[in-house]
Amino acid sequence: MTLERFGWQPGLCYLTVFNQSEVRQRAVVTLTALAQPSACRDLVRDAAVMWQERRTAVELDAGDVCVLAFTGPYAGDVLAEDVRVDEVK
């Protein structure tokens, strides 16, 4: 799984999680330095995303993507060290 951050405006940030493999995969997205969002939606599925202890799980089919829109105390772009994605084996 790969993680890409894009776009920014005060109070919002966006992350894309992409499963570039040829099989369904599960992963955990961890906000390492970024504050937990007060609200989060997967814009592809139009569904709320729940976070617990700055982590959320995603499960994506081969070639699938989710786009997470965060609402919270964000005042600048998300940096690479602010978030990570770990595959679940």
mmCIF file with all atom_site columns, C-alpha atoms in Angstrom:
data_model
loop_
_atom_site.group_PDB
_atom_site.id
_atom_site.type_symbol
_atom_site.label_atom_id
_atom_site.label_alt_id
_atom_site.label_comp_id
_atom_site.label_asym_id
_atom_site.label_entity_id
_atom_site.label_seq_id
_atom_site.pdbx_PDB_ins_code
_atom_site.Cartn_x
_atom_site.Cartn_y
_atom_site.Cartn_z
_atom_site.occupancy
_atom_site.B_iso_or_equiv
_atom_site.pdbx_formal_charge
_atom_site.auth_seq_id
_atom_site.auth_comp_id
_atom_site.auth_asym_id
_atom_site.auth_atom_id
_atom_site.pdbx_PDB_model_num
ATOM 1  C CA . MET A 1 1  ? 0.000   0.000  0.000  1.00 0.00 ? 1  MET A CA 1
ATOM 2  C CA . THR A 1 2  ? 1.182   3.493  -0.710 1.00 0.00 ? 2  THR A CA 1
ATOM 3  C CA . LEU A 1 3  ? 0.186   6.717  0.951  1.00 0.00 ? 3  LEU A CA 1
ATOM 4  C CA . GLU A 1 4  ? 0.016   10.105 -0.719 1.00 0.00 ? 4  GLU A CA 1
ATOM 5  C CA . ARG A 1 5  ? -0.936  13.413 0.804  1.00 0.00 ? 5  ARG A CA 1
ATOM 6  C CA . PHE A 1 6  ? -2.415  16.133 -1.353 1.00 0.00 ? 6  PHE A CA 1
ATOM 7  C CA . GLY A 1 7  ? -4.231  19.419 -1.174 1.00 0.00 ? 7  GLY A CA 1
ATOM 8  C CA . TRP A 1 8  ? -4.551  21.572 1.871  1.00 0.00 ? 8  TRP A CA 1
ATOM 9  C CA . GLN A 1 9  ? -6.650  24.396 3.183  1.00 0.00 ? 9  GLN A CA 1
ATOM 10 C CA . PRO A 1 10 ? -7.086  25.628 6.775  1.00 0.00 ? 10 PRO A CA 1
ATOM 11 C CA . GLY A 1 11 ? -8.789  22.951 8.870  1.00 0.00 ? 11 GLY A CA 1
ATOM 12 C CA . LEU A 1 12 ? -8.592  20.239 6.177  1.00 0.00 ? 12 LEU A CA 1
ATOM 13 C CA . CYS A 1 13 ? -6.052  17.775 4.872  1.00 0.00 ? 13 CYS A CA 1
ATOM 14 C CA . TYR A 1 14 ? -6.314  14.830 2.498  1.00 0.00 ? 14 TYR A CA 1
ATOM 15 C CA . LEU A 1 15 ? -4.623  11.441 2.254  1.00 0.00 ? 15 LEU A CA 1
ATOM 16 C CA . THR A 1 16 ? -4.873  8.839  -0.496 1.00 0.00 ? 16 THR A CA 1
ATOM 17 C CA . VAL A 1 17 ? -4.222  5.175  0.315  1.00 0.00 ? 17 VAL A CA 1
ATOM 18 C CA . PHE A 1 18 ? -3.628  3.070  -2.796 1.00 0.00 ? 18 PHE A CA 1
ATOM 19 C CA . ASN A 1 19 ? -3.352  -0.710 -3.044 1.00 0.00 ? 19 ASN A CA 1
ATOM 20 C CA . GLN A 1 20 ? -1.002  -1.122 -5.999 1.00 0.00 ? 20 GLN A CA 1
ATOM 21 C CA . SER A 1 21 ? -0.795  -4.905 -5.579 1.00 0.00 ? 21 SER A CA 1
ATOM 22 C CA . GLU A 1 22 ? -2.763  -7.570 -7.445 1.00 0.00 ? 22 GLU A CA 1
ATOM 23 C CA . VAL A 1 23 ? -4.474  -8.895 -4.291 1.00 0.00 ? 23 VAL A CA 1
ATOM 24 C CA . ARG A 1 24 ? -6.841  -7.521 -1.652 1.00 0.00 ? 24 ARG A CA 1
ATOM 25 C CA . GLN A 1 25 ? -4.874  -6.020 1.261  1.00 0.00 ? 25 GLN A CA 1
ATOM 26 C CA . ARG A 1 26 ? -5.467  -4.666 4.745  1.00 0.00 ? 26 ARG A CA 1
ATOM 27 C CA . ALA A 1 27 ? -3.440  -1.885 6.325  1.00 0.00 ? 27 ALA A CA 1
ATOM 28 C CA . VAL A 1 28 ? -3.383  0.390  9.340  1.00 0.00 ? 28 VAL A CA 1
ATOM 29 C CA . VAL A 1 29 ? -2.909  4.129  8.845  1.00 0.00 ? 29 VAL A CA 1
ATOM 30 C CA . THR A 1 30 ? -1.203  5.733  11.844 1.00 0.00 ? 30 THR A CA 1
ATOM 31 C CA . LEU A 1 31 ? -0.996  9.452  12.522 1.00 0.00 ? 31 LEU A CA 1
ATOM 32 C CA . THR A 1 32 ? 2.494   9.622  14.004 1.00 0.00 ? 32 THR A CA 1
ATOM 33 C CA . ALA A 1 33 ? 2.703   13.386 14.540 1.00 0.00 ? 33 ALA A CA 1
ATOM 34 C CA . LEU A 1 34 ? -0.543  14.649 13.033 1.00 0.00 ? 34 LEU A CA 1
ATOM 35 C CA . ALA A 1 35 ? -3.466  15.339 15.372 1.00 0.00 ? 35 ALA A CA 1
ATOM 36 C CA . GLN A 1 36 ? -6.385  12.922 15.245 1.00 0.00 ? 36 GLN A CA 1
ATOM 37 C CA . PRO A 1 37 ? -9.129  14.417 13.052 1.00 0.00 ? 37 PRO A CA 1
ATOM 38 C CA . SER A 1 38 ? -12.348 15.633 14.619 1.00 0.00 ? 38 SER A CA 1
ATOM 39 C CA . ALA A 1 39 ? -14.091 14.139 11.564 1.00 0.00 ? 39 ALA A CA 1
ATOM 40 C CA . CYS A 1 40 ? -12.909 12.021 8.636  1.00 0.00 ? 40 CYS A CA 1
ATOM 41 C CA . ARG A 1 41 ? -14.611 10.770 5.467  1.00 0.00 ? 41 ARG A CA 1
ATOM 42 C CA . ASP A 1 42 ? -13.565 8.377  2.750  1.00 0.00 ? 42 ASP A CA 1
ATOM 43 C CA . LEU A 1 43 ? -14.530 10.466 -0.265 1.00 0.00 ? 43 LEU A CA 1
ATOM 44 C CA . VAL A 1 44 ? -14.524 7.478  -2.652 1.00 0.00 ? 44 VAL A CA 1
ATOM 45 C CA . ARG A 1 45 ? -17.060 5.512  -0.593 1.00 0.00 ? 45 ARG A CA 1
ATOM 46 C CA . ASP A 1 46 ? -18.790 8.551  0.965  1.00 0.00 ? 46 ASP A CA 1
ATOM 47 C CA . ALA A 1 47 ? -18.426 6.942  4.385  1.00 0.00 ? 47 ALA A CA 1
ATOM 48 C CA . ALA A 1 48 ? -17.304 8.118  7.804  1.00 0.00 ? 48 ALA A CA 1
ATOM 49 C CA . VAL A 1 49 ? -13.914 6.804  8.929  1.00 0.00 ? 49 VAL A CA 1
ATOM 50 C CA . MET A 1 50 ? -13.439 6.050  12.618 1.00 0.00 ? 50 MET A CA 1
ATOM 51 C CA . TRP A 1 51 ? -10.095 6.640  14.361 1.00 0.00 ? 51 TRP A CA 1
ATOM 52 C CA . GLN A 1 52 ? -8.950  5.169  17.652 1.00 0.00 ? 52 GLN A CA 1
ATOM 53 C CA . GLU A 1 53 ? -5.683  6.226  19.257 1.00 0.00 ? 53 GLU A CA 1
ATOM 54 C CA . ARG A 1 54 ? -4.692  7.977  15.984 1.00 0.00 ? 54 ARG A CA 1
ATOM 55 C CA . ARG A 1 55 ? -5.134  4.776  13.929 1.00 0.00 ? 55 ARG A CA 1
ATOM 56 C CA . THR A 1 56 ? -7.630  3.476  11.416 1.00 0.00 ? 56 THR A CA 1
ATOM 57 C CA . ALA A 1 57 ? -7.769  0.255  9.391  1.00 0.00 ? 57 ALA A CA 1
ATOM 58 C CA . VAL A 1 58 ? -8.376  0.131  5.647  1.00 0.00 ? 58 VAL A CA 1
ATOM 59 C CA . GLU A 1 59 ? -9.064  -2.849 3.404  1.00 0.00 ? 59 GLU A CA 1
ATOM 60 C CA . LEU A 1 60 ? -8.720  -2.365 -0.330 1.00 0.00 ? 60 LEU A CA 1
ATOM 61 C CA . ASP A 1 61 ? -9.171  -4.578 -3.367 1.00 0.00 ? 61 ASP A CA 1
ATOM 62 C CA . ALA A 1 62 ? -6.334  -4.855 -5.893 1.00 0.00 ? 62 ALA A CA 1
ATOM 63 C CA . GLY A 1 63 ? -5.843  -1.485 -7.570 1.00 0.00 ? 63 GLY A CA 1
ATOM 64 C CA . ASP A 1 64 ? -8.361  0.177  -5.247 1.00 0.00 ? 64 ASP A CA 1
ATOM 65 C CA . VAL A 1 65 ? -7.962  3.536  -3.528 1.00 0.00 ? 65 VAL A CA 1
ATOM 66 C CA . CYS A 1 66 ? -9.470  5.461  -0.640 1.00 0.00 ? 66 CYS A CA 1
ATOM 67 C CA . VAL A 1 67 ? -9.262  9.215  -0.211 1.00 0.00 ? 67 VAL A CA 1
ATOM 68 C CA . LEU A 1 68 ? -9.424  10.388 3.394  1.00 0.00 ? 68 LEU A CA 1
ATOM 69 C CA . ALA A 1 69 ? -10.585 13.957 4.058  1.00 0.00 ? 69 ALA A CA 1
ATOM 70 C CA . PHE A 1 70 ? -9.640  15.074 7.584  1.00 0.00 ? 70 PHE A CA 1
ATOM 71 C CA . THR A 1 71 ? -11.313 17.918 9.455  1.00 0.00 ? 71 THR A CA 1
ATOM 72 C CA . GLY A 1 72 ? -9.344  19.153 12.432 1.00 0.00 ? 72 GLY A CA 1
ATOM 73 C CA . PRO A 1 73 ? -6.750  21.568 13.770 1.00 0.00 ? 73 PRO A CA 1
ATOM 74 C CA . TYR A 1 74 ? -4.614  21.561 10.619 1.00 0.00 ? 74 TYR A CA 1
ATOM 75 C CA . ALA A 1 75 ? -2.674  24.651 9.667  1.00 0.00 ? 75 ALA A CA 1
ATOM 76 C CA . GLY A 1 76 ? -0.270  23.363 7.025  1.00 0.00 ? 76 GLY A CA 1
ATOM 77 C CA . ASP A 1 77 ? 0.573   20.528 4.681  1.00 0.00 ? 77 ASP A CA 1
ATOM 78 C CA . VAL A 1 78 ? 0.963   16.999 6.028  1.00 0.00 ? 78 VAL A CA 1
ATOM 79 C CA . LEU A 1 79 ? 4.595   15.921 6.078  1.00 0.00 ? 79 LEU A CA 1
ATOM 80 C CA . ALA A 1 80 ? 5.894   12.410 5.347  1.00 0.00 ? 80 ALA A CA 1
ATOM 81 C CA . GLU A 1 81 ? 6.825   11.899 8.999  1.00 0.00 ? 81 GLU A CA 1
ATOM 82 C CA . ASP A 1 82 ? 3.310   12.887 10.163 1.00 0.00 ? 82 ASP A CA 1
ATOM 83 C CA . VAL A 1 83 ? 1.592   9.703  8.974  1.00 0.00 ? 83 VAL A CA 1
ATOM 84 C CA . ARG A 1 84 ? 2.434   6.136  7.935  1.00 0.00 ? 84 ARG A CA 1
ATOM 85 C CA . VAL A 1 85 ? 0.703   3.073  6.498  1.00 0.00 ? 85 VAL A CA 1
ATOM 86 C CA . ASP A 1 86 ? 1.567   -0.484 7.568  1.00 0.00 ? 86 ASP A CA 1
ATOM 87 C CA . GLU A 1 87 ? 0.270   -3.582 5.803  1.00 0.00 ? 87 GLU A CA 1
ATOM 88 C CA . VAL A 1 88 ? -1.475  -6.152 7.976  1.00 0.00 ? 88 VAL A CA 1
ATOM 89 C CA . LYS A 1 89 ? -0.251  -9.661 7.193  1.00 0.00 ? 89 LYS A CA 1
#
